[in-house]
Amino acid sequence: MSSKKNLYMLLIVVLVFALALSACSKAAPTATPASTTEAAKPFGQASCGPNCQYKDMVMCFPQLGAESDWRTADTASFKDESAKDGFQLVFSDAQQKQENQISAVRACIQQGVSVIALPPVVEDGWDAVLTEAHNAGIPVIIVDRSVSSDPSLYESHIGSDMELEGKRAAEEFNKKFPDGANILELSGTTGSGAAVGRAKGFRAALNANIKIVDSQTGNFTRAEAVPVMQAFLQKYKAGTDFQGIFIHNDDMGLGAIEALKAAGVKPGDLFIVSVDGTRGGFQAMVDGWFQADVECNPLLAPQVAEMALKLMNGQAIDKNVLTNETVYYPDKAAELLPTRKY
Ligand code: AHR
């Protein structure tokens, strides 16, 4: 009997406790939590929004390096744009090392910049630092090359369609060698969006009768391309074992030309297609060394700055903005060379 009584008592206590708890949970949150106020504001909108101007903007630009003429032009584009518009540019040069870029991004987060424009040296390995930027409320625009991170970790990507560039290069080989050929590939930085995309697009569009007999990286630099081309020439006889070379950028193309000439091979006897469309690439077409140059435009800063200001003002932006590009040929190279901006 007494144990039944105890059970009743226990049930009453539990019931009273549960009622008290539910009353508390209903009564407590009368004030709107700060996070709800934040959520009403578009992500990345600055405190000056929706009336921010360029003078209010601090843009972090952790440039990946200075490996090529393309990169030099890209850096100049950002520095010029900051001077023209009047925003502050926090610039650093990572010397083609991802860890340097990550440290630079972290320093910018600490500094509380308005926006981060990140040109990633490689595709993978950005999740942690992009999450840190996101948690700090700083919008990130991926510039030039792509990242493999989830798109929710950045606001937009502005750059070239690297796969399309590879496809365009393949079409040049398909036109030149309808009966097939053996070719070499001098590829860009391993794991970079530019090299991965170009290689993928190239293979997807290349005719089955054109064989890539070897592919090695020259890390997008002229200096590193020279020994790679020399090693190719030790293994393969130009004209016999291979008839063409797909080269992922103009700087490596010029390095390859240097090595070919030093080995007594006339570069014009091979079919060489490069990427970028720099002045060096145009000169190589004028000289008869490159047979086509697939454009990759480095002058990205005007678009990036405009988008960054929109983000600060809470305006809608596009998630992926691809640059409009073309292919250049030797027949117009001499005429266009003086007009080239990079
Ligand atoms: O990511 C763009 C590529 O990087 C360019 O083709 C190359 O020249 C640069 O180094």
Short mmCIF file of N, CA, C and O in Angstrom, two decimals, residues 6 33 35 49 130 133 136 146 160 165 177 179 230 236 238 243 262 295 298-299 327-328:
data_model
loop_
_atom_site.label_atom_id
_atom_site.label_comp_id
_atom_site.label_asym_id
_atom_site.label_seq_id
_atom_site.Cartn_x
_atom_site.Cartn_y
_atom_site.Cartn_z
N ASN A 6 3.78 5.85 -2.65
CA ASN A 6 5.05 6.46 -3.09
C ASN A 6 5.06 6.70 -4.60
O ASN A 6 5.51 7.73 -5.09
N PRO A 33 16.38 37.26 -30.59
CA PRO A 33 17.82 37.02 -30.47
C PRO A 33 18.59 37.75 -31.58
O PRO A 33 18.06 37.94 -32.68
N SER A 35 20.81 36.75 -33.44
CA SER A 35 21.00 35.98 -34.67
C SER A 35 19.82 36.16 -35.63
O SER A 35 19.98 36.13 -36.85
N GLY A 49 26.02 49.18 -45.43
CA GLY A 49 25.02 48.78 -46.43
C GLY A 49 23.65 49.29 -46.07
O GLY A 49 23.34 49.46 -44.90
N LEU A 130 37.72 28.56 -45.39
CA LEU A 130 36.49 29.18 -45.92
C LEU A 130 35.40 29.17 -44.85
O LEU A 130 34.62 30.13 -44.74
N ALA A 133 36.13 32.04 -42.50
CA ALA A 133 35.70 33.33 -43.07
C ALA A 133 34.19 33.46 -42.96
O ALA A 133 33.66 34.51 -42.58
N ALA A 136 33.02 34.22 -39.59
CA ALA A 136 33.34 35.60 -39.22
C ALA A 136 32.46 36.59 -39.99
O ALA A 136 32.61 37.81 -39.83
N SER A 146 39.29 27.52 -59.68
CA SER A 146 38.16 27.08 -58.86
C SER A 146 38.63 26.36 -57.59
O SER A 146 39.80 26.03 -57.44
N SER A 160 37.75 32.12 -65.62
CA SER A 160 37.64 31.51 -66.94
C SER A 160 37.01 30.12 -66.85
O SER A 160 37.09 29.47 -65.82
N GLU A 165 38.56 26.07 -72.31
CA GLU A 165 39.87 26.38 -72.88
C GLU A 165 40.55 25.10 -73.39
O GLU A 165 41.13 25.07 -74.48
N PHE A 177 45.16 17.65 -87.44
CA PHE A 177 45.52 16.24 -87.66
C PHE A 177 44.29 15.35 -87.86
O PHE A 177 43.99 14.50 -87.01
N ASP A 179 43.97 12.87 -89.66
CA ASP A 179 44.35 11.46 -89.78
C ASP A 179 45.07 10.95 -88.54
O ASP A 179 45.67 9.86 -88.56
N GLN A 230 63.29 19.47 -72.13
CA GLN A 230 64.57 18.79 -72.40
C GLN A 230 64.42 17.28 -72.16
O GLN A 230 64.90 16.46 -72.95
N TYR A 236 61.72 11.32 -76.63
CA TYR A 236 60.95 11.28 -77.89
C TYR A 236 61.62 12.15 -78.96
O TYR A 236 62.07 13.26 -78.66
N ALA A 238 61.47 14.59 -81.91
CA ALA A 238 60.51 15.58 -82.44
C ALA A 238 60.21 15.30 -83.91
O ALA A 238 61.12 15.02 -84.69
N GLN A 243 54.21 15.03 -82.95
CA GLN A 243 54.08 16.09 -83.96
C GLN A 243 53.54 17.41 -83.38
O GLN A 243 53.53 18.42 -84.06
N ALA A 262 67.35 25.10 -78.43
CA ALA A 262 68.68 24.68 -77.94
C ALA A 262 69.03 23.27 -78.40
O ALA A 262 70.20 22.93 -78.58
N GLU A 295 42.65 32.06 -75.46
CA GLU A 295 42.63 33.19 -74.52
C GLU A 295 42.22 32.78 -73.11
O GLU A 295 41.30 32.00 -72.90
N PRO A 298 43.26 37.69 -67.70
CA PRO A 298 43.63 37.94 -66.29
C PRO A 298 43.05 39.23 -65.71
O PRO A 298 43.20 39.48 -64.51
N LEU A 299 42.41 40.05 -66.54
CA LEU A 299 41.99 41.38 -66.08
C LEU A 299 40.63 41.28 -65.38
O LEU A 299 39.60 41.74 -65.88
N VAL A 327 39.89 32.40 -79.27
CA VAL A 327 41.17 31.78 -79.65
C VAL A 327 41.85 32.73 -80.63
O VAL A 327 41.20 33.28 -81.52
N TYR A 328 43.14 32.94 -80.45
CA TYR A 328 43.90 33.81 -81.35
C TYR A 328 44.78 32.95 -82.26
O TYR A 328 45.26 31.89 -81.87
#
